[in-house]
Amino acid sequence: MKEKYIVVIGSMNYDVLFKQQRLPMKGETYTADSVSFCGGGKGANQAVQCAKLGIKTYMVAKTGEDSFGDFLRSELVKYGVDTTYVGKSERTTGYASVNALTDGSVYATITEGANGDFTPADIDRLDDLIKNSAAIVLQLEIPVPVVEYIIEKAASFGVYILLNAAPAKPIRPEILKKVDCLVVNEPESTFYAGVTISDKASAEANYQQLLSKVKDTLVITLGKYGSLLCEQAGTTYFPADHSVKVVETTGAGDSYIGAFAVQKVLGKDNKEACAYASRVSQVTVTKIGAQPAMPTLAEMGE
C-alpha cells in the first residue's frame, strides 16, 4: 500500500513581483505601485499548496549556493514542505520577474538557473522515495528528458502521475501515454492538441484530441472561465466563482494542481478533486503572491 505522501519534482525560483497599473512601453521607465519578494517556481508552488492542505510533501529540486537558494528553502520549510531532497548546484538559483497588473493579469520572465541542472542520475537516487509515494507531481521547468525519465520510472512503480505540462514543450507520445492526469491551460492545450483552445466551447469541442494522448484524465484550466474535466465518459465543467474579488492570479494554477493532487491521494474521484481545486485556487487569487496566498486547511474551513 502506498504511503500518503506526495513527491513534487520540479522548479524553484526566487520571485520579484511588481504590482503595477500597466506594462511599460518600449523605452519607458515605469514606476510600479509596490514590489514583493517571495518563493516561486511551479514545482515549489505546487509543493507548498500540497503541504498547506495537510499532506506530507517532499520537494525534489536544485537551487544555487546563494542567498536566493537559502531563502527559497527556508520558505518551503516554513510552509511544511520536506526539503531533504532539495540539492545545490553550481548554477545560480532560478529567478523570475513578475508584473502583476490591476486587472489580475500576470506577465512573467524566468531564468532557468539551477533548475536546468537535473540529470537521470539524480533521479536514480530517489527510487525508494518515488516507489513508496502516493503521487508524483511534475511540470516542465526542469529538462524535459529528465521529466520523461521520471514518468517512465514512476509508471514502472505503479505511482499516480500528475503532469502539469507548463510551459508547453514537446514530449514523446509514448511517455505522455503513461501520464495518469495531464493538466494544461488554454495555450498549453492548444500546443498539444494542435487546435486553438481558448474557452469552454473550444475546449469541449476539441478535448478528445488531447485526451487520447494521455493514460486517463485531462484537466483544462480556463482562467476566469473555470476548468474542464475531460474523461472517457465525457466532460464536466467547473465554472469560476465571479463573486470572488481577484487581487492577483500568480500561482492560481499551481494552487489548483496542488489541491487536485491532495484530493486524489485522499481517495477522491476526479470530479470531487476538480471541485475542491477550484475552490482552493479561488482563495489564492484574493491575495498577493503565490505561496503566501495559498490557503491552509483552516482557511478552507477544514
PDB file of C-alpha atoms in Angstrom:
ATOM      1  CA  MET A   1       0.000   0.000   0.000  1.00  0.00           C
ATOM      2  CA  LYS A   2       1.310   3.415  -0.984  1.00  0.00           C
ATOM      3  CA  GLU A   3       2.087   5.868   1.786  1.00  0.00           C
ATOM      4  CA  LYS A   4       0.045   9.049   1.832  1.00  0.00           C
ATOM      5  CA  TYR A   5       2.760  11.424   0.737  1.00  0.00           C
ATOM      6  CA  ILE A   6       3.337  13.410  -2.434  1.00  0.00           C
ATOM      7  CA  VAL A   7       6.629  13.964  -4.228  1.00  0.00           C
ATOM      8  CA  VAL A   8       6.908  17.137  -6.290  1.00  0.00           C
ATOM      9  CA  ILE A   9       9.872  17.190  -8.654  1.00  0.00           C
ATOM     10  CA  GLY A  10      10.451  20.494 -10.353  1.00  0.00           C
ATOM     11  CA  SER A  11      11.477  24.107 -10.243  1.00  0.00           C
ATOM     12  CA  MET A  12      12.263  26.611  -7.528  1.00  0.00           C
ATOM     13  CA  ASN A  13      12.538  30.314  -8.411  1.00  0.00           C
ATOM     14  CA  TYR A  14      13.126  33.499  -6.480  1.00  0.00           C
ATOM     15  CA  ASP A  15      10.212  35.745  -7.474  1.00  0.00           C
ATOM     16  CA  VAL A  16      10.310  39.527  -7.632  1.00  0.00           C
ATOM     17  CA  LEU A  17       6.695  40.619  -8.034  1.00  0.00           C
ATOM     18  CA  PHE A  18       5.834  44.112  -9.213  1.00  0.00           C
ATOM     19  CA  LYS A  19       2.256  45.293  -8.657  1.00  0.00           C
ATOM     20  CA  GLN A  20       1.514  47.931 -11.290  1.00  0.00           C
ATOM     21  CA  GLN A  21      -1.210  49.612 -13.321  1.00  0.00           C
ATOM     22  CA  ARG A  22       0.145  48.639 -16.734  1.00  0.00           C
ATOM     23  CA  LEU A  23       3.223  47.373 -18.546  1.00  0.00           C
ATOM     24  CA  PRO A  24       5.846  49.926 -19.595  1.00  0.00           C
ATOM     25  CA  MET A  25       6.070  50.962 -23.215  1.00  0.00           C
ATOM     26  CA  LYS A  26       9.237  50.345 -25.214  1.00  0.00           C
ATOM     27  CA  GLY A  27      11.959  52.634 -23.908  1.00  0.00           C
ATOM     28  CA  GLU A  28       9.896  53.764 -20.905  1.00  0.00           C
ATOM     29  CA  THR A  29      10.981  53.504 -17.291  1.00  0.00           C
ATOM     30  CA  TYR A  30       7.783  52.791 -15.398  1.00  0.00           C
ATOM     31  CA  THR A  31       7.314  53.044 -11.627  1.00  0.00           C
ATOM     32  CA  ALA A  32       5.412  50.148 -10.044  1.00  0.00           C
ATOM     33  CA  ASP A  33       2.989  50.627  -7.173  1.00  0.00           C
ATOM     34  CA  SER A  34       4.788  48.080  -4.984  1.00  0.00           C
ATOM     35  CA  VAL A  35       7.237  45.197  -5.024  1.00  0.00           C
ATOM     36  CA  SER A  36       7.321  41.970  -3.050  1.00  0.00           C
ATOM     37  CA  PHE A  37       9.792  39.095  -2.845  1.00  0.00           C
ATOM     38  CA  CYS A  38       8.651  35.508  -2.423  1.00  0.00           C
ATOM     39  CA  GLY A  39       9.333  31.887  -3.218  1.00  0.00           C
ATOM     40  CA  GLY A  40       8.173  30.681  -6.613  1.00  0.00           C
ATOM     41  CA  GLY A  41       8.656  28.213  -9.408  1.00  0.00           C
ATOM     42  CA  LYS A  42       5.809  25.942 -10.471  1.00  0.00           C
ATOM     43  CA  GLY A  43       7.263  22.972  -8.601  1.00  0.00           C
ATOM     44  CA  ALA A  44       7.787  24.786  -5.319  1.00  0.00           C
ATOM     45  CA  ASN A  45       4.383  26.465  -5.538  1.00  0.00           C
ATOM     46  CA  GLN A  46       2.604  23.163  -6.059  1.00  0.00           C
ATOM     47  CA  ALA A  47       4.522  21.559  -3.207  1.00  0.00           C
ATOM     48  CA  VAL A  48       3.566  24.402  -0.874  1.00  0.00           C
ATOM     49  CA  GLN A  49      -0.113  24.055  -1.705  1.00  0.00           C
ATOM     50  CA  CYS A  50       0.006  20.303  -1.086  1.00  0.00           C
ATOM     51  CA  ALA A  51       1.698  20.814   2.278  1.00  0.00           C
ATOM     52  CA  LYS A  52      -0.647  23.626   3.327  1.00  0.00           C
ATOM     53  CA  LEU A  53      -3.552  21.234   2.769  1.00  0.00           C
ATOM     54  CA  GLY A  54      -2.155  18.753   5.261  1.00  0.00           C
ATOM     55  CA  ILE A  55      -0.405  16.115   3.143  1.00  0.00           C
ATOM     56  CA  LYS A  56       3.214  15.114   3.754  1.00  0.00           C
ATOM     57  CA  THR A  57       5.046  16.605   0.771  1.00  0.00           C
ATOM     58  CA  TYR A  58       8.630  16.205  -0.411  1.00  0.00           C
ATOM     59  CA  MET A  59      10.223  18.712  -2.782  1.00  0.00           C
ATOM     60  CA  VAL A  60      12.898  17.469  -5.161  1.00  0.00           C
ATOM     61  CA  ALA A  61      14.725  20.401  -6.716  1.00  0.00           C
ATOM     62  CA  LYS A  62      18.002  22.274  -7.067  1.00  0.00           C
ATOM     63  CA  THR A  63      18.984  25.804  -6.118  1.00  0.00           C
ATOM     64  CA  GLY A  64      22.206  27.727  -6.367  1.00  0.00           C
ATOM     65  CA  GLU A  65      24.626  28.097  -3.494  1.00  0.00           C
ATOM     66  CA  ASP A  66      23.459  31.661  -2.971  1.00  0.00           C
ATOM     67  CA  SER A  67      21.220  33.701  -0.699  1.00  0.00           C
ATOM     68  CA  PHE A  68      18.260  33.268  -3.046  1.00  0.00           C
ATOM     69  CA  GLY A  69      18.505  29.489  -2.666  1.00  0.00           C
ATOM     70  CA  ASP A  70      18.752  29.775   1.106  1.00  0.00           C
ATOM     71  CA  PHE A  71      15.626  31.927   1.123  1.00  0.00           C
ATOM     72  CA  LEU A  72      13.657  29.501  -1.052  1.00  0.00           C
ATOM     73  CA  ARG A  73      14.498  26.514   1.109  1.00  0.00           C
ATOM     74  CA  SER A  74      13.546  28.392   4.267  1.00  0.00           C
ATOM     75  CA  GLU A  75      10.213  29.363   2.696  1.00  0.00           C
ATOM     76  CA  LEU A  76       9.409  25.728   1.904  1.00  0.00           C
ATOM     77  CA  VAL A  77      10.245  24.692   5.453  1.00  0.00           C
ATOM     78  CA  LYS A  78       8.035  27.492   6.779  1.00  0.00           C
ATOM     79  CA  TYR A  79       5.090  26.082   4.845  1.00  0.00           C
ATOM     80  CA  GLY A  80       5.714  22.495   5.933  1.00  0.00           C
ATOM     81  CA  VAL A  81       7.428  21.058   2.842  1.00  0.00           C
ATOM     82  CA  ASP A  82      10.177  18.474   3.439  1.00  0.00           C
ATOM     83  CA  THR A  83      13.357  19.801   1.774  1.00  0.00           C
ATOM     84  CA  THR A  84      15.566  16.753   2.365  1.00  0.00           C
ATOM     85  CA  TYR A  85      15.894  16.286  -1.397  1.00  0.00           C
ATOM     86  CA  VAL A  86      16.494  19.908  -2.383  1.00  0.00           C
ATOM     87  CA  GLY A  87      20.075  19.873  -3.629  1.00  0.00           C
ATOM     88  CA  LYS A  88      22.549  22.582  -4.559  1.00  0.00           C
ATOM     89  CA  SER A  89      24.029  23.453  -7.928  1.00  0.00           C
ATOM     90  CA  GLU A  90      26.995  25.500  -9.141  1.00  0.00           C
ATOM     91  CA  ARG A  91      24.495  27.424 -11.261  1.00  0.00           C
ATOM     92  CA  THR A  92      22.627  30.382  -9.814  1.00  0.00           C
ATOM     93  CA  THR A  93      19.159  29.921  -8.336  1.00  0.00           C
ATOM     94  CA  GLY A  94      16.256  30.199 -10.772  1.00  0.00           C
ATOM     95  CA  TYR A  95      14.791  33.699 -10.884  1.00  0.00           C
ATOM     96  CA  ALA A  96      11.505  35.248 -12.008  1.00  0.00           C
ATOM     97  CA  SER A  97      10.443  38.821 -12.659  1.00  0.00           C
ATOM     98  CA  VAL A  98       6.651  39.063 -12.433  1.00  0.00           C
ATOM     99  CA  ASN A  99       4.471  42.004 -13.439  1.00  0.00           C
ATOM    100  CA  ALA A 100       1.009  41.768 -11.857  1.00  0.00           C
ATOM    101  CA  LEU A 101      -1.495  44.245 -13.270  1.00  0.00           C
ATOM    102  CA  THR A 102      -4.553  45.611 -11.509  1.00  0.00           C
ATOM    103  CA  ASP A 103      -6.936  43.607 -13.722  1.00  0.00           C
ATOM    104  CA  GLY A 104      -5.418  40.401 -12.319  1.00  0.00           C
ATOM    105  CA  SER A 105      -3.328  39.552 -15.385  1.00  0.00           C
ATOM    106  CA  VAL A 106       0.258  38.420 -14.900  1.00  0.00           C
ATOM    107  CA  TYR A 107       3.365  38.661 -17.110  1.00  0.00           C
ATOM    108  CA  ALA A 108       6.452  36.709 -16.061  1.00  0.00           C
ATOM    109  CA  THR A 109      10.009  36.229 -17.279  1.00  0.00           C
ATOM    110  CA  ILE A 110      12.149  33.492 -15.735  1.00  0.00           C
ATOM    111  CA  THR A 111      15.718  32.253 -15.878  1.00  0.00           C
ATOM    112  CA  GLU A 112      16.338  28.502 -15.669  1.00  0.00           C
ATOM    113  CA  GLY A 113      19.435  28.595 -13.465  1.00  0.00           C
ATOM    114  CA  ALA A 114      19.845  25.585 -11.185  1.00  0.00           C
ATOM    115  CA  ASN A 115      16.519  24.169 -12.376  1.00  0.00           C
ATOM    116  CA  GLY A 116      18.327  23.064 -15.525  1.00  0.00           C
ATOM    117  CA  ASP A 117      20.930  21.093 -13.585  1.00  0.00           C
ATOM    118  CA  PHE A 118      18.921  17.856 -13.314  1.00  0.00           C
ATOM    119  CA  THR A 119      20.113  14.525 -14.745  1.00  0.00           C
ATOM    120  CA  PRO A 120      18.673  10.985 -14.761  1.00  0.00           C
ATOM    121  CA  ALA A 121      21.425  10.054 -12.287  1.00  0.00           C
ATOM    122  CA  ASP A 122      19.867  12.473  -9.773  1.00  0.00           C
ATOM    123  CA  ILE A 123      16.550  10.665 -10.171  1.00  0.00           C
ATOM    124  CA  ASP A 124      18.061   7.184  -9.809  1.00  0.00           C
ATOM    125  CA  ARG A 125      18.992   8.091  -6.243  1.00  0.00           C
ATOM    126  CA  LEU A 126      15.294   8.569  -5.442  1.00  0.00           C
ATOM    127  CA  ASP A 127      13.921   5.111  -6.223  1.00  0.00           C
ATOM    128  CA  ASP A 128      12.631   4.367  -2.730  1.00  0.00           C
ATOM    129  CA  LEU A 129      11.099   7.835  -2.346  1.00  0.00           C
ATOM    130  CA  ILE A 130       9.264   7.566  -5.665  1.00  0.00           C
ATOM    131  CA  LYS A 131       8.270   3.909  -5.295  1.00  0.00           C
ATOM    132  CA  ASN A 132       6.574   4.461  -1.936  1.00  0.00           C
ATOM    133  CA  SER A 133       4.814   7.723  -2.787  1.00  0.00           C
ATOM    134  CA  ALA A 134       1.092   8.067  -3.436  1.00  0.00           C
ATOM    135  CA  ALA A 135       1.594  10.558  -6.264  1.00  0.00           C
ATOM    136  CA  ILE A 136       4.285  12.282  -8.292  1.00  0.00           C
ATOM    137  CA  VAL A 137       3.648  15.854  -9.436  1.00  0.00           C
ATOM    138  CA  LEU A 138       5.690  17.210 -12.351  1.00  0.00           C
ATOM    139  CA  GLN A 139       5.991  20.306 -14.534  1.00  0.00           C
ATOM    140  CA  LEU A 140       8.256  21.303 -17.435  1.00  0.00           C
ATOM    141  CA  GLU A 141      10.507  23.927 -15.850  1.00  0.00           C
ATOM    142  CA  ILE A 142      13.265  21.307 -15.497  1.00  0.00           C
ATOM    143  CA  PRO A 143      14.776  19.495 -18.521  1.00  0.00           C
ATOM    144  CA  VAL A 144      12.141  17.561 -20.474  1.00  0.00           C
ATOM    145  CA  PRO A 145      14.308  14.410 -20.912  1.00  0.00           C
ATOM    146  CA  VAL A 146      14.562  14.211 -17.120  1.00  0.00           C
ATOM    147  CA  VAL A 147      10.792  14.637 -16.727  1.00  0.00           C
ATOM    148  CA  GLU A 148      10.289  11.852 -19.271  1.00  0.00           C
ATOM    149  CA  TYR A 149      12.707   9.643 -17.322  1.00  0.00           C
ATOM    150  CA  ILE A 150      10.792  10.313 -14.088  1.00  0.00           C
ATOM    151  CA  ILE A 151       7.481   9.441 -15.756  1.00  0.00           C
ATOM    152  CA  GLU A 152       8.862   6.118 -17.013  1.00  0.00           C
ATOM    153  CA  LYS A 153      10.255   5.288 -13.582  1.00  0.00           C
ATOM    154  CA  ALA A 154       7.109   6.268 -11.678  1.00  0.00           C
ATOM    155  CA  ALA A 155       4.922   4.344 -14.125  1.00  0.00           C
ATOM    156  CA  SER A 156       7.051   1.222 -13.644  1.00  0.00           C
ATOM    157  CA  PHE A 157       6.401   1.522  -9.890  1.00  0.00           C
ATOM    158  CA  GLY A 158       2.653   1.999 -10.386  1.00  0.00           C
ATOM    159  CA  VAL A 159       2.692   5.506  -8.894  1.00  0.00           C
ATOM    160  CA  TYR A 160      -0.017   8.032  -9.813  1.00  0.00           C
ATOM    161  CA  ILE A 161       1.494  10.649 -12.148  1.00  0.00           C
ATOM    162  CA  LEU A 162       0.160  14.180 -12.476  1.00  0.00           C
ATOM    163  CA  LEU A 163       1.872  16.264 -15.152  1.00  0.00           C
ATOM    164  CA  ASN A 164       1.356  19.992 -15.453  1.00  0.00           C
ATOM    165  CA  ALA A 165       2.765  20.446 -18.954  1.00  0.00           C
ATOM    166  CA  ALA A 166       3.855  24.022 -18.378  1.00  0.00           C
ATOM    167  CA  PRO A 167       5.496  25.687 -20.112  1.00  0.00           C
ATOM    168  CA  ALA A 168       4.401  23.658 -23.145  1.00  0.00           C
ATOM    169  CA  LYS A 169       7.259  21.699 -24.703  1.00  0.00           C
ATOM    170  CA  PRO A 170       7.365  18.608 -26.942  1.00  0.00           C
ATOM    171  CA  ILE A 171       7.013  15.310 -25.060  1.00  0.00           C
ATOM    172  CA  ARG A 172       7.427  11.883 -26.625  1.00  0.00           C
ATOM    173  CA  PRO A 173       3.955  10.396 -27.301  1.00  0.00           C
ATOM    174  CA  GLU A 174       4.804   7.073 -25.651  1.00  0.00           C
ATOM    175  CA  ILE A 175       5.741   8.960 -22.464  1.00  0.00           C
ATOM    176  CA  LEU A 176       2.646  11.164 -22.435  1.00  0.00           C
ATOM    177  CA  LYS A 177       0.559   7.995 -22.657  1.00  0.00           C
ATOM    178  CA  LYS A 178       1.854   6.946 -19.219  1.00  0.00           C
ATOM    179  CA  VAL A 179       0.581  10.126 -17.519  1.00  0.00           C
ATOM    180  CA  ASP A 180      -2.472   9.474 -15.325  1.00  0.00           C
ATOM    181  CA  CYS A 181      -3.604  13.098 -15.296  1.00  0.00           C
ATOM    182  CA  LEU A 182      -2.481  15.923 -17.578  1.00  0.00           C
ATOM    183  CA  VAL A 183      -3.284  19.486 -16.504  1.00  0.00           C
ATOM    184  CA  VAL A 184      -2.887  22.280 -19.064  1.00  0.00           C
ATOM    185  CA  ASN A 185      -4.226  25.795 -19.585  1.00  0.00           C
ATOM    186  CA  GLU A 186      -5.515  27.292 -22.843  1.00  0.00           C
ATOM    187  CA  PRO A 187      -2.211  27.937 -24.694  1.00  0.00           C
ATOM    188  CA  GLU A 188      -0.711  24.683 -23.421  1.00  0.00           C
ATOM    189  CA  SER A 189      -3.728  22.640 -24.521  1.00  0.00           C
ATOM    190  CA  THR A 190      -3.588  24.406 -27.890  1.00  0.00           C
ATOM    191  CA  PHE A 191       0.075  23.399 -28.237  1.00  0.00           C
ATOM    192  CA  TYR A 192      -0.571  19.716 -27.548  1.00  0.00           C
ATOM    193  CA  ALA A 193      -3.935  19.337 -29.273  1.00  0.00           C
ATOM    194  CA  GLY A 194      -2.854  21.179 -32.412  1.00  0.00           C
ATOM    195  CA  VAL A 195      -6.053  23.246 -32.494  1.00  0.00           C
ATOM    196  CA  THR A 196      -6.951  26.525 -30.798  1.00  0.00           C
ATOM    197  CA  ILE A 197      -8.446  26.124 -27.327  1.00  0.00           C
ATOM    198  CA  SER A 198      -9.336  29.454 -25.741  1.00  0.00           C
ATOM    199  CA  ASP A 199     -12.589  29.000 -23.822  1.00  0.00           C
ATOM    200  CA  LYS A 200     -15.154  26.444 -22.615  1.00  0.00           C
ATOM    201  CA  ALA A 201     -16.728  25.955 -26.063  1.00  0.00           C
ATOM    202  CA  SER A 202     -13.450  25.318 -27.883  1.00  0.00           C
ATOM    203  CA  ALA A 203     -12.219  23.068 -25.056  1.00  0.00           C
ATOM    204  CA  GLU A 204     -15.364  20.940 -25.199  1.00  0.00           C
ATOM    205  CA  ALA A 205     -15.167  20.759 -28.984  1.00  0.00           C
ATOM    206  CA  ASN A 206     -11.534  19.656 -29.124  1.00  0.00           C
ATOM    207  CA  TYR A 207     -10.629  17.916 -25.861  1.00  0.00           C
ATOM    208  CA  GLN A 208     -10.695  14.400 -27.339  1.00  0.00           C
ATOM    209  CA  GLN A 209      -7.653  15.131 -29.483  1.00  0.00           C
ATOM    210  CA  LEU A 210      -5.656  15.706 -26.317  1.00  0.00           C
ATOM    211  CA  LEU A 211      -7.355  13.205 -24.006  1.00  0.00           C
ATOM    212  CA  SER A 212      -6.423  10.406 -26.409  1.00  0.00           C
ATOM    213  CA  LYS A 213      -2.752  11.212 -25.849  1.00  0.00           C
ATOM    214  CA  VAL A 214      -2.762  10.511 -22.087  1.00  0.00           C
ATOM    215  CA  LYS A 215      -3.457   7.440 -19.982  1.00  0.00           C
ATOM    216  CA  ASP A 216      -6.636   8.508 -18.238  1.00  0.00           C
ATOM    217  CA  THR A 217      -7.563  12.074 -17.310  1.00  0.00           C
ATOM    218  CA  LEU A 218      -7.244  15.568 -18.765  1.00  0.00           C
ATOM    219  CA  VAL A 219      -7.971  18.847 -16.983  1.00  0.00           C
ATOM    220  CA  ILE A 220      -8.028  22.089 -18.963  1.00  0.00           C
ATOM    221  CA  THR A 221      -7.860  25.172 -16.761  1.00  0.00           C
ATOM    222  CA  LEU A 222      -9.555  28.191 -18.312  1.00  0.00           C
ATOM    223  CA  GLY A 223      -8.595  31.057 -16.022  1.00  0.00           C
ATOM    224  CA  LYS A 224     -11.568  33.290 -15.273  1.00  0.00           C
ATOM    225  CA  TYR A 225     -13.837  30.810 -17.082  1.00  0.00           C
ATOM    226  CA  GLY A 226     -13.125  27.948 -14.654  1.00  0.00           C
ATOM    227  CA  SER A 227     -11.916  24.486 -15.634  1.00  0.00           C
ATOM    228  CA  LEU A 228     -12.982  21.476 -17.673  1.00  0.00           C
ATOM    229  CA  LEU A 229     -12.522  17.878 -16.524  1.00  0.00           C
ATOM    230  CA  CYS A 230     -12.189  15.543 -19.503  1.00  0.00           C
ATOM    231  CA  GLU A 231     -12.667  11.788 -19.105  1.00  0.00           C
ATOM    232  CA  GLN A 232     -13.513   8.928 -21.454  1.00  0.00           C
ATOM    233  CA  ALA A 233     -17.149   9.230 -20.346  1.00  0.00           C
ATOM    234  CA  GLY A 234     -17.294  12.923 -21.269  1.00  0.00           C
ATOM    235  CA  THR A 235     -16.630  16.316 -19.737  1.00  0.00           C
ATOM    236  CA  THR A 236     -17.614  18.119 -16.542  1.00  0.00           C
ATOM    237  CA  TYR A 237     -17.419  21.893 -16.346  1.00  0.00           C
ATOM    238  CA  PHE A 238     -16.479  23.759 -13.170  1.00  0.00           C
ATOM    239  CA  PRO A 239     -17.246  27.483 -13.515  1.00  0.00           C
ATOM    240  CA  ALA A 240     -15.237  30.104 -11.677  1.00  0.00           C
ATOM    241  CA  ASP A 241     -16.931  31.991  -8.863  1.00  0.00           C
ATOM    242  CA  HIS A 242     -17.197  35.525 -10.241  1.00  0.00           C
ATOM    243  CA  SER A 243     -18.231  36.910  -6.858  1.00  0.00           C
ATOM    244  CA  VAL A 244     -14.601  36.456  -5.763  1.00  0.00           C
ATOM    245  CA  LYS A 245     -12.589  39.700  -5.806  1.00  0.00           C
ATOM    246  CA  VAL A 246      -9.473  38.911  -7.824  1.00  0.00           C
ATOM    247  CA  VAL A 247      -6.403  40.681  -6.461  1.00  0.00           C
ATOM    248  CA  GLU A 248      -3.715  38.820  -8.390  1.00  0.00           C
ATOM    249  CA  THR A 249      -3.555  35.475 -10.204  1.00  0.00           C
ATOM    250  CA  THR A 250       0.087  34.450  -9.649  1.00  0.00           C
ATOM    251  CA  GLY A 251       0.146  30.831  -8.536  1.00  0.00           C
ATOM    252  CA  ALA A 252      -3.566  30.184  -9.082  1.00  0.00           C
ATOM    253  CA  GLY A 253      -2.872  27.339 -11.492  1.00  0.00           C
ATOM    254  CA  ASP A 254      -0.279  25.842  -9.162  1.00  0.00           C
ATOM    255  CA  SER A 255      -2.733  26.110  -6.280  1.00  0.00           C
ATOM    256  CA  TYR A 256      -5.321  24.210  -8.364  1.00  0.00           C
ATOM    257  CA  ILE A 257      -2.847  21.442  -9.171  1.00  0.00           C
ATOM    258  CA  GLY A 258      -1.662  21.047  -5.594  1.00  0.00           C
ATOM    259  CA  ALA A 259      -5.215  20.826  -4.308  1.00  0.00           C
ATOM    260  CA  PHE A 260      -6.181  18.327  -7.035  1.00  0.00           C
ATOM    261  CA  ALA A 261      -3.204  16.109  -6.157  1.00  0.00           C
ATOM    262  CA  VAL A 262      -4.084  16.155  -2.452  1.00  0.00           C
ATOM    263  CA  GLN A 263      -7.647  15.106  -3.160  1.00  0.00           C
ATOM    264  CA  LYS A 264      -6.513  12.202  -5.354  1.00  0.00           C
ATOM    265  CA  VAL A 265      -4.143  10.995  -2.615  1.00  0.00           C
ATOM    266  CA  LEU A 266      -7.066  11.133  -0.179  1.00  0.00           C
ATOM    267  CA  GLY A 267      -9.050   8.830  -2.461  1.00  0.00           C
ATOM    268  CA  LYS A 268     -11.431  11.346  -4.027  1.00  0.00           C
ATOM    269  CA  ASP A 269     -12.681  10.895  -7.577  1.00  0.00           C
ATOM    270  CA  ASN A 270     -11.823  13.311 -10.384  1.00  0.00           C
ATOM    271  CA  LYS A 271     -14.995  15.378 -10.056  1.00  0.00           C
ATOM    272  CA  GLU A 272     -14.528  15.849  -6.320  1.00  0.00           C
ATOM    273  CA  ALA A 273     -10.866  16.735  -6.869  1.00  0.00           C
ATOM    274  CA  CYS A 274     -11.676  19.344  -9.524  1.00  0.00           C
ATOM    275  CA  ALA A 275     -14.446  20.923  -7.470  1.00  0.00           C
ATOM    276  CA  TYR A 276     -12.158  21.240  -4.456  1.00  0.00           C
ATOM    277  CA  ALA A 277      -9.228  22.503  -6.539  1.00  0.00           C
ATOM    278  CA  SER A 278     -11.476  25.209  -7.984  1.00  0.00           C
ATOM    279  CA  ARG A 279     -12.427  26.412  -4.514  1.00  0.00           C
ATOM    280  CA  VAL A 280      -8.827  26.413  -3.312  1.00  0.00           C
ATOM    281  CA  SER A 281      -7.475  28.354  -6.300  1.00  0.00           C
ATOM    282  CA  GLN A 282     -10.251  30.921  -5.936  1.00  0.00           C
ATOM    283  CA  VAL A 283      -8.981  31.680  -2.442  1.00  0.00           C
ATOM    284  CA  THR A 284      -5.435  32.079  -3.775  1.00  0.00           C
ATOM    285  CA  VAL A 285      -6.393  34.860  -6.214  1.00  0.00           C
ATOM    286  CA  THR A 286      -7.758  37.021  -3.395  1.00  0.00           C
ATOM    287  CA  LYS A 287      -4.221  37.735  -2.098  1.00  0.00           C
ATOM    288  CA  ILE A 288      -0.867  38.900  -3.453  1.00  0.00           C
ATOM    289  CA  GLY A 289       1.880  36.404  -4.250  1.00  0.00           C
ATOM    290  CA  ALA A 290       1.847  32.692  -4.929  1.00  0.00           C
ATOM    291  CA  GLN A 291       2.974  30.687  -1.912  1.00  0.00           C
ATOM    292  CA  PRO A 292       1.858  33.231   0.738  1.00  0.00           C
ATOM    293  CA  ALA A 293      -1.598  33.444  -0.851  1.00  0.00           C
ATOM    294  CA  MET A 294      -2.281  29.716  -0.973  1.00  0.00           C
ATOM    295  CA  PRO A 295      -4.841  28.632   1.642  1.00  0.00           C
ATOM    296  CA  THR A 296      -4.335  26.209   4.501  1.00  0.00           C
ATOM    297  CA  LEU A 297      -6.817  23.572   5.657  1.00  0.00           C
ATOM    298  CA  ALA A 298      -8.041  26.008   8.306  1.00  0.00           C
ATOM    299  CA  GLU A 299      -8.656  28.703   5.720  1.00  0.00           C
ATOM    300  CA  MET A 300     -10.660  26.195   3.705  1.00  0.00           C
ATOM    301  CA  GLY A 301     -12.812  25.596   6.792  1.00  0.00           C
ATOM    302  CA  GLU A 302     -11.454  22.109   7.486  1.00  0.00           C
TER     303      GLU A 302
END
